[in-house]
């Protein structure tokens, strides 16, 4: 079983970036922990982070036929990118949308996502733990299908 984790723009700044909103863990801390969880679950987890919309789209396209599930925190592209939505629809790989912060409790422009209605589920506001819950949910969904 193969699961792809995608982190969008500015998530490479985790730990230094508005820690009162996004927490003090770095992206490496988070991914290292997720790799341990993936190992325990017996799944192969691949991670990519990019600040560039086209790189995220290329990565989603390349996942077709290769990956069983996608976990994605699209960062600000959540609120802007019809193109990332179209890529996810095109490859038809089930995905969970993750946000560290509770986007519904913030500025109004963060309250709309171009992806949520296509997602299997959406987790927000639970910090880095949200990624872990998403990974476990993906493993359960793949095991019962
Ligand atoms: C975010 C929320 C987005 O609104 C923001 O642009 C981000 C991070 C989150 O994880 O809470 O970059 O996706």
JSON list of C-alpha atoms and ligand atoms in Angstrom, two decimals:
[
{"chain": "A", "resi": 1, "resn": "UNK", "atom": "CA", "xyz": [0.00, 0.00, 0.00]},
{"chain": "A", "resi": 2, "resn": "UNK", "atom": "CA", "xyz": [1.38, 3.37, -1.04]},
{"chain": "A", "resi": 3, "resn": "UNK", "atom": "CA", "xyz": [0.36, 6.72, 0.42]},
{"chain": "A", "resi": 4, "resn": "UNK", "atom": "CA", "xyz": [1.53, 10.09, -0.88]},
{"chain": "A", "resi": 5, "resn": "UNK", "atom": "CA", "xyz": [1.82, 13.08, 1.46]},
{"chain": "A", "resi": 6, "resn": "UNK", "atom": "CA", "xyz": [1.83, 16.49, -0.22]},
{"chain": "A", "resi": 7, "resn": "UNK", "atom": "CA", "xyz": [2.55, 19.75, 1.60]},
{"chain": "A", "resi": 8, "resn": "UNK", "atom": "CA", "xyz": [2.05, 23.01, -0.23]},
{"chain": "A", "resi": 9, "resn": "UNK", "atom": "CA", "xyz": [3.52, 26.50, 0.04]},
{"chain": "A", "resi": 10, "resn": "UNK", "atom": "CA", "xyz": [5.14, 27.84, 3.20]},
{"chain": "A", "resi": 11, "resn": "UNK", "atom": "CA", "xyz": [4.81, 24.53, 5.04]},
{"chain": "A", "resi": 12, "resn": "UNK", "atom": "CA", "xyz": [8.61, 24.21, 4.72]},
{"chain": "A", "resi": 13, "resn": "UNK", "atom": "CA", "xyz": [8.64, 27.11, 7.23]},
{"chain": "A", "resi": 14, "resn": "UNK", "atom": "CA", "xyz": [6.85, 25.16, 9.96]},
{"chain": "A", "resi": 15, "resn": "UNK", "atom": "CA", "xyz": [8.47, 25.68, 13.35]},
{"chain": "A", "resi": 16, "resn": "UNK", "atom": "CA", "xyz": [9.50, 29.23, 12.43]},
{"chain": "A", "resi": 17, "resn": "UNK", "atom": "CA", "xyz": [6.24, 30.35, 10.86]},
{"chain": "A", "resi": 18, "resn": "UNK", "atom": "CA", "xyz": [3.57, 31.86, 13.16]},
{"chain": "A", "resi": 19, "resn": "UNK", "atom": "CA", "xyz": [4.10, 29.13, 15.78]},
{"chain": "A", "resi": 20, "resn": "UNK", "atom": "CA", "xyz": [1.05, 30.34, 17.73]},
{"chain": "A", "resi": 21, "resn": "UNK", "atom": "CA", "xyz": [-1.04, 29.23, 14.74]},
{"chain": "A", "resi": 22, "resn": "UNK", "atom": "CA", "xyz": [0.97, 26.37, 13.22]},
{"chain": "A", "resi": 23, "resn": "UNK", "atom": "CA", "xyz": [2.85, 24.95, 16.20]},
{"chain": "A", "resi": 24, "resn": "UNK", "atom": "CA", "xyz": [6.55, 24.60, 16.98]},
{"chain": "A", "resi": 25, "resn": "UNK", "atom": "CA", "xyz": [7.28, 21.33, 15.19]},
{"chain": "A", "resi": 26, "resn": "UNK", "atom": "CA", "xyz": [9.22, 21.51, 11.93]},
{"chain": "A", "resi": 27, "resn": "UNK", "atom": "CA", "xyz": [8.00, 19.74, 8.81]},
{"chain": "A", "resi": 28, "resn": "UNK", "atom": "CA", "xyz": [10.88, 17.28, 9.24]},
{"chain": "A", "resi": 29, "resn": "UNK", "atom": "CA", "xyz": [9.73, 16.50, 12.80]},
{"chain": "A", "resi": 30, "resn": "UNK", "atom": "CA", "xyz": [6.21, 15.86, 11.52]},
{"chain": "A", "resi": 31, "resn": "UNK", "atom": "CA", "xyz": [7.27, 13.74, 8.55]},
{"chain": "A", "resi": 32, "resn": "UNK", "atom": "CA", "xyz": [9.74, 11.69, 10.63]},
{"chain": "A", "resi": 33, "resn": "UNK", "atom": "CA", "xyz": [6.95, 10.81, 13.04]},
{"chain": "A", "resi": 34, "resn": "UNK", "atom": "CA", "xyz": [4.56, 9.99, 10.19]},
{"chain": "A", "resi": 35, "resn": "UNK", "atom": "CA", "xyz": [7.19, 7.68, 8.68]},
{"chain": "A", "resi": 36, "resn": "UNK", "atom": "CA", "xyz": [7.25, 5.76, 11.98]},
{"chain": "A", "resi": 37, "resn": "UNK", "atom": "CA", "xyz": [3.46, 5.49, 11.99]},
{"chain": "A", "resi": 38, "resn": "UNK", "atom": "CA", "xyz": [3.51, 4.37, 8.33]},
{"chain": "A", "resi": 39, "resn": "UNK", "atom": "CA", "xyz": [6.04, 1.68, 9.18]},
{"chain": "A", "resi": 40, "resn": "UNK", "atom": "CA", "xyz": [3.87, 0.43, 12.05]},
{"chain": "A", "resi": 41, "resn": "UNK", "atom": "CA", "xyz": [0.88, 0.34, 9.70]},
{"chain": "A", "resi": 42, "resn": "UNK", "atom": "CA", "xyz": [2.88, -1.47, 7.03]},
{"chain": "A", "resi": 43, "resn": "UNK", "atom": "CA", "xyz": [2.40, 1.20, 4.36]},
{"chain": "A", "resi": 44, "resn": "UNK", "atom": "CA", "xyz": [4.91, 3.04, 2.21]},
{"chain": "A", "resi": 45, "resn": "UNK", "atom": "CA", "xyz": [4.72, 6.82, 2.72]},
{"chain": "A", "resi": 46, "resn": "UNK", "atom": "CA", "xyz": [6.24, 9.21, 0.18]},
{"chain": "A", "resi": 47, "resn": "UNK", "atom": "CA", "xyz": [6.49, 12.90, 1.01]},
{"chain": "A", "resi": 48, "resn": "UNK", "atom": "CA", "xyz": [6.83, 15.97, -1.17]},
{"chain": "A", "resi": 49, "resn": "UNK", "atom": "CA", "xyz": [6.68, 19.66, -0.29]},
{"chain": "A", "resi": 50, "resn": "UNK", "atom": "CA", "xyz": [6.64, 22.45, -2.83]},
{"chain": "A", "resi": 51, "resn": "UNK", "atom": "CA", "xyz": [5.98, 26.15, -2.94]},
{"chain": "A", "resi": 52, "resn": "UNK", "atom": "CA", "xyz": [5.14, 25.87, -6.66]},
{"chain": "A", "resi": 53, "resn": "UNK", "atom": "CA", "xyz": [1.64, 25.06, -7.86]},
{"chain": "A", "resi": 54, "resn": "UNK", "atom": "CA", "xyz": [2.87, 23.34, -11.04]},
{"chain": "A", "resi": 55, "resn": "UNK", "atom": "CA", "xyz": [5.15, 21.01, -9.07]},
{"chain": "A", "resi": 56, "resn": "UNK", "atom": "CA", "xyz": [2.23, 19.91, -6.91]},
{"chain": "A", "resi": 57, "resn": "UNK", "atom": "CA", "xyz": [0.12, 19.33, -10.02]},
{"chain": "A", "resi": 58, "resn": "UNK", "atom": "CA", "xyz": [2.95, 17.33, -11.68]},
{"chain": "A", "resi": 59, "resn": "UNK", "atom": "CA", "xyz": [3.31, 15.24, -8.52]},
{"chain": "A", "resi": 60, "resn": "UNK", "atom": "CA", "xyz": [-0.44, 14.49, -8.41]},
{"chain": "A", "resi": 61, "resn": "UNK", "atom": "CA", "xyz": [-0.44, 13.54, -12.10]},
{"chain": "A", "resi": 62, "resn": "UNK", "atom": "CA", "xyz": [2.54, 11.22, -11.62]},
{"chain": "A", "resi": 63, "resn": "UNK", "atom": "CA", "xyz": [0.74, 9.51, -8.73]},
{"chain": "A", "resi": 64, "resn": "UNK", "atom": "CA", "xyz": [-1.88, 8.07, -11.10]},
{"chain": "A", "resi": 65, "resn": "UNK", "atom": "CA", "xyz": [-1.62, 4.30, -11.05]},
{"chain": "A", "resi": 66, "resn": "UNK", "atom": "CA", "xyz": [1.25, 4.54, -8.53]},
{"chain": "A", "resi": 67, "resn": "UNK", "atom": "CA", "xyz": [-0.28, 5.70, -5.26]},
{"chain": "A", "resi": 68, "resn": "UNK", "atom": "CA", "xyz": [-3.32, 4.34, -3.41]},
{"chain": "A", "resi": 69, "resn": "UNK", "atom": "CA", "xyz": [-4.16, 7.41, -1.35]},
{"chain": "A", "resi": 70, "resn": "UNK", "atom": "CA", "xyz": [-3.12, 11.06, -1.02]},
{"chain": "A", "resi": 71, "resn": "UNK", "atom": "CA", "xyz": [-2.89, 13.16, 2.15]},
{"chain": "A", "resi": 72, "resn": "UNK", "atom": "CA", "xyz": [-2.66, 16.81, 1.18]},
{"chain": "A", "resi": 73, "resn": "UNK", "atom": "CA", "xyz": [-2.18, 20.09, 3.00]},
{"chain": "A", "resi": 74, "resn": "UNK", "atom": "CA", "xyz": [-2.35, 22.47, 0.05]},
{"chain": "A", "resi": 75, "resn": "UNK", "atom": "CA", "xyz": [-1.53, 25.55, 2.19]},
{"chain": "A", "resi": 76, "resn": "UNK", "atom": "CA", "xyz": [-2.85, 28.74, 0.64]},
{"chain": "A", "resi": 77, "resn": "UNK", "atom": "CA", "xyz": [-3.54, 26.91, -2.65]},
{"chain": "A", "resi": 78, "resn": "UNK", "atom": "CA", "xyz": [-6.53, 25.43, -0.80]},
{"chain": "A", "resi": 79, "resn": "UNK", "atom": "CA", "xyz": [-8.29, 28.73, -1.26]},
{"chain": "A", "resi": 80, "resn": "UNK", "atom": "CA", "xyz": [-7.12, 29.57, -4.78]},
{"chain": "A", "resi": 81, "resn": "UNK", "atom": "CA", "xyz": [-6.34, 26.54, -6.90]},
{"chain": "A", "resi": 82, "resn": "UNK", "atom": "CA", "xyz": [-8.88, 25.19, -9.34]},
{"chain": "A", "resi": 83, "resn": "UNK", "atom": "CA", "xyz": [-5.86, 23.55, -11.03]},
{"chain": "A", "resi": 84, "resn": "UNK", "atom": "CA", "xyz": [-4.97, 21.40, -8.00]},
{"chain": "A", "resi": 85, "resn": "UNK", "atom": "CA", "xyz": [-8.63, 20.46, -7.67]},
{"chain": "A", "resi": 86, "resn": "UNK", "atom": "CA", "xyz": [-8.71, 19.43, -11.34]},
{"chain": "A", "resi": 87, "resn": "UNK", "atom": "CA", "xyz": [-5.52, 17.36, -10.93]},
{"chain": "A", "resi": 88, "resn": "UNK", "atom": "CA", "xyz": [-6.99, 15.47, -7.97]},
{"chain": "A", "resi": 89, "resn": "UNK", "atom": "CA", "xyz": [-10.22, 14.88, -9.90]},
{"chain": "A", "resi": 90, "resn": "UNK", "atom": "CA", "xyz": [-8.27, 13.71, -12.95]},
{"chain": "A", "resi": 91, "resn": "UNK", "atom": "CA", "xyz": [-6.25, 11.04, -11.16]},
{"chain": "A", "resi": 92, "resn": "UNK", "atom": "CA", "xyz": [-9.25, 9.92, -9.07]},
{"chain": "A", "resi": 93, "resn": "UNK", "atom": "CA", "xyz": [-7.04, 8.87, -6.15]},
{"chain": "A", "resi": 94, "resn": "UNK", "atom": "CA", "xyz": [-8.92, 9.14, -2.85]},
{"chain": "A", "resi": 95, "resn": "UNK", "atom": "CA", "xyz": [-7.55, 11.91, -0.65]},
{"chain": "A", "resi": 96, "resn": "UNK", "atom": "CA", "xyz": [-7.86, 13.53, 2.75]},
{"chain": "A", "resi": 97, "resn": "UNK", "atom": "CA", "xyz": [-7.36, 17.30, 3.10]},
{"chain": "A", "resi": 98, "resn": "UNK", "atom": "CA", "xyz": [-5.41, 18.33, 6.19]},
{"chain": "A", "resi": 99, "resn": "UNK", "atom": "CA", "xyz": [-4.86, 21.73, 7.79]},
{"chain": "A", "resi": 100, "resn": "UNK", "atom": "CA", "xyz": [-2.95, 22.40, 10.96]},
{"chain": "A", "resi": 101, "resn": "UNK", "atom": "CA", "xyz": [-5.09, 25.39, 11.89]},
{"chain": "A", "resi": 102, "resn": "UNK", "atom": "CA", "xyz": [-8.86, 25.59, 12.11]},
{"chain": "A", "resi": 103, "resn": "UNK", "atom": "CA", "xyz": [-9.46, 27.41, 8.83]},
{"chain": "A", "resi": 104, "resn": "UNK", "atom": "CA", "xyz": [-13.10, 28.03, 9.84]},
{"chain": "A", "resi": 105, "resn": "UNK", "atom": "CA", "xyz": [-12.02, 30.07, 12.85]},
{"chain": "A", "resi": 106, "resn": "UNK", "atom": "CA", "xyz": [-9.77, 32.40, 10.84]},
{"chain": "A", "resi": 107, "resn": "UNK", "atom": "CA", "xyz": [-10.11, 35.02, 8.09]},
{"chain": "A", "resi": 108, "resn": "UNK", "atom": "CA", "xyz": [-13.14, 34.59, 5.85]},
{"chain": "A", "resi": 109, "resn": "UNK", "atom": "CA", "xyz": [-10.94, 33.96, 2.76]},
{"chain": "A", "resi": 110, "resn": "UNK", "atom": "CA", "xyz": [-9.64, 30.77, 4.42]},
{"chain": "A", "resi": 111, "resn": "UNK", "atom": "CA", "xyz": [-13.11, 29.36, 4.94]},
{"chain": "A", "resi": 112, "resn": "UNK", "atom": "CA", "xyz": [-13.56, 28.20, 1.36]},
{"chain": "A", "resi": 113, "resn": "UNK", "atom": "CA", "xyz": [-11.62, 25.25, -0.02]},
{"chain": "A", "resi": 114, "resn": "UNK", "atom": "CA", "xyz": [-11.56, 24.25, -3.68]},
{"chain": "A", "resi": 115, "resn": "UNK", "atom": "CA", "xyz": [-10.87, 20.65, -2.64]},
{"chain": "A", "resi": 116, "resn": "UNK", "atom": "CA", "xyz": [-13.11, 19.74, 0.28]},
{"chain": "A", "resi": 117, "resn": "UNK", "atom": "CA", "xyz": [-16.14, 18.51, -1.64]},
{"chain": "A", "resi": 118, "resn": "UNK", "atom": "CA", "xyz": [-13.93, 16.03, -3.55]},
{"chain": "A", "resi": 119, "resn": "UNK", "atom": "CA", "xyz": [-12.11, 14.82, -0.42]},
{"chain": "A", "resi": 120, "resn": "UNK", "atom": "CA", "xyz": [-12.90, 11.62, 1.46]},
{"chain": "A", "resi": 121, "resn": "UNK", "atom": "CA", "xyz": [-12.57, 13.76, 4.56]},
{"chain": "A", "resi": 122, "resn": "UNK", "atom": "CA", "xyz": [-11.13, 16.97, 5.90]},
{"chain": "A", "resi": 123, "resn": "UNK", "atom": "CA", "xyz": [-9.20, 17.42, 9.14]},
{"chain": "A", "resi": 124, "resn": "UNK", "atom": "CA", "xyz": [-8.40, 20.89, 10.44]},
{"chain": "A", "resi": 125, "resn": "UNK", "atom": "CA", "xyz": [-7.51, 22.57, 13.70]},
{"chain": "A", "resi": 126, "resn": "UNK", "atom": "CA", "xyz": [-5.78, 19.62, 15.34]},
{"chain": "A", "resi": 127, "resn": "UNK", "atom": "CA", "xyz": [-2.23, 20.69, 14.55]},
{"chain": "A", "resi": 128, "resn": "UNK", "atom": "CA", "xyz": [0.36, 18.14, 13.47]},
{"chain": "A", "resi": 129, "resn": "UNK", "atom": "CA", "xyz": [-1.76, 15.35, 14.95]},
{"chain": "A", "resi": 130, "resn": "UNK", "atom": "CA", "xyz": [-4.20, 15.92, 12.10]},
{"chain": "A", "resi": 131, "resn": "UNK", "atom": "CA", "xyz": [-1.71, 14.35, 9.69]},
{"chain": "A", "resi": 132, "resn": "UNK", "atom": "CA", "xyz": [-1.43, 11.27, 11.88]},
{"chain": "A", "resi": 133, "resn": "UNK", "atom": "CA", "xyz": [-5.20, 10.89, 12.14]},
{"chain": "A", "resi": 134, "resn": "UNK", "atom": "CA", "xyz": [-5.45, 11.28, 8.36]},
{"chain": "A", "resi": 135, "resn": "UNK", "atom": "CA", "xyz": [-2.76, 8.64, 7.79]},
{"chain": "A", "resi": 136, "resn": "UNK", "atom": "CA", "xyz": [-4.51, 6.16, 10.09]},
{"chain": "A", "resi": 137, "resn": "UNK", "atom": "CA", "xyz": [-7.88, 6.89, 8.46]},
{"chain": "A", "resi": 138, "resn": "UNK", "atom": "CA", "xyz": [-6.35, 6.28, 5.03]},
{"chain": "A", "resi": 139, "resn": "UNK", "atom": "CA", "xyz": [-4.88, 2.96, 6.17]},
{"chain": "A", "resi": 140, "resn": "UNK", "atom": "CA", "xyz": [-8.27, 1.86, 7.56]},
{"chain": "A", "resi": 141, "resn": "UNK", "atom": "CA", "xyz": [-10.09, 2.86, 4.38]},
{"chain": "A", "resi": 142, "resn": "UNK", "atom": "CA", "xyz": [-7.59, 0.98, 2.22]},
{"chain": "A", "resi": 143, "resn": "UNK", "atom": "CA", "xyz": [-7.78, -2.11, 4.45]},
{"chain": "A", "resi": 144, "resn": "UNK", "atom": "CA", "xyz": [-11.57, -2.34, 4.26]},
{"chain": "A", "resi": 145, "resn": "UNK", "atom": "CA", "xyz": [-12.06, -1.69, 0.56]},
{"chain": "B", "resi": 1, "resn": "LIG", "atom": "C1", "xyz": [-3.03, 25.85, 6.26]},
{"chain": "B", "resi": 1, "resn": "LIG", "atom": "C2", "xyz": [-4.15, 26.90, 6.27]},
{"chain": "B", "resi": 1, "resn": "LIG", "atom": "C3", "xyz": [-4.06, 27.81, 5.05]},
{"chain": "B", "resi": 1, "resn": "LIG", "atom": "O1", "xyz": [-5.10, 28.79, 5.10]},
{"chain": "B", "resi": 1, "resn": "LIG", "atom": "C4", "xyz": [-2.73, 28.53, 5.03]},
{"chain": "B", "resi": 1, "resn": "LIG", "atom": "O2", "xyz": [-2.62, 29.31, 3.86]},
{"chain": "B", "resi": 1, "resn": "LIG", "atom": "C5", "xyz": [-1.58, 27.61, 5.17]},
{"chain": "B", "resi": 1, "resn": "LIG", "atom": "C6", "xyz": [-1.66, 26.49, 6.10]},
{"chain": "B", "resi": 1, "resn": "LIG", "atom": "C7", "xyz": [-3.00, 25.03, 7.57]},
{"chain": "B", "resi": 1, "resn": "LIG", "atom": "O3", "xyz": [-2.35, 23.99, 7.57]},
{"chain": "B", "resi": 1, "resn": "LIG", "atom": "O4", "xyz": [-3.59, 25.44, 8.57]},
{"chain": "B", "resi": 1, "resn": "LIG", "atom": "O5", "xyz": [-0.52, 27.82, 4.57]},
{"chain": "B", "resi": 1, "resn": "LIG", "atom": "O6", "xyz": [-3.26, 24.95, 5.18]}
]
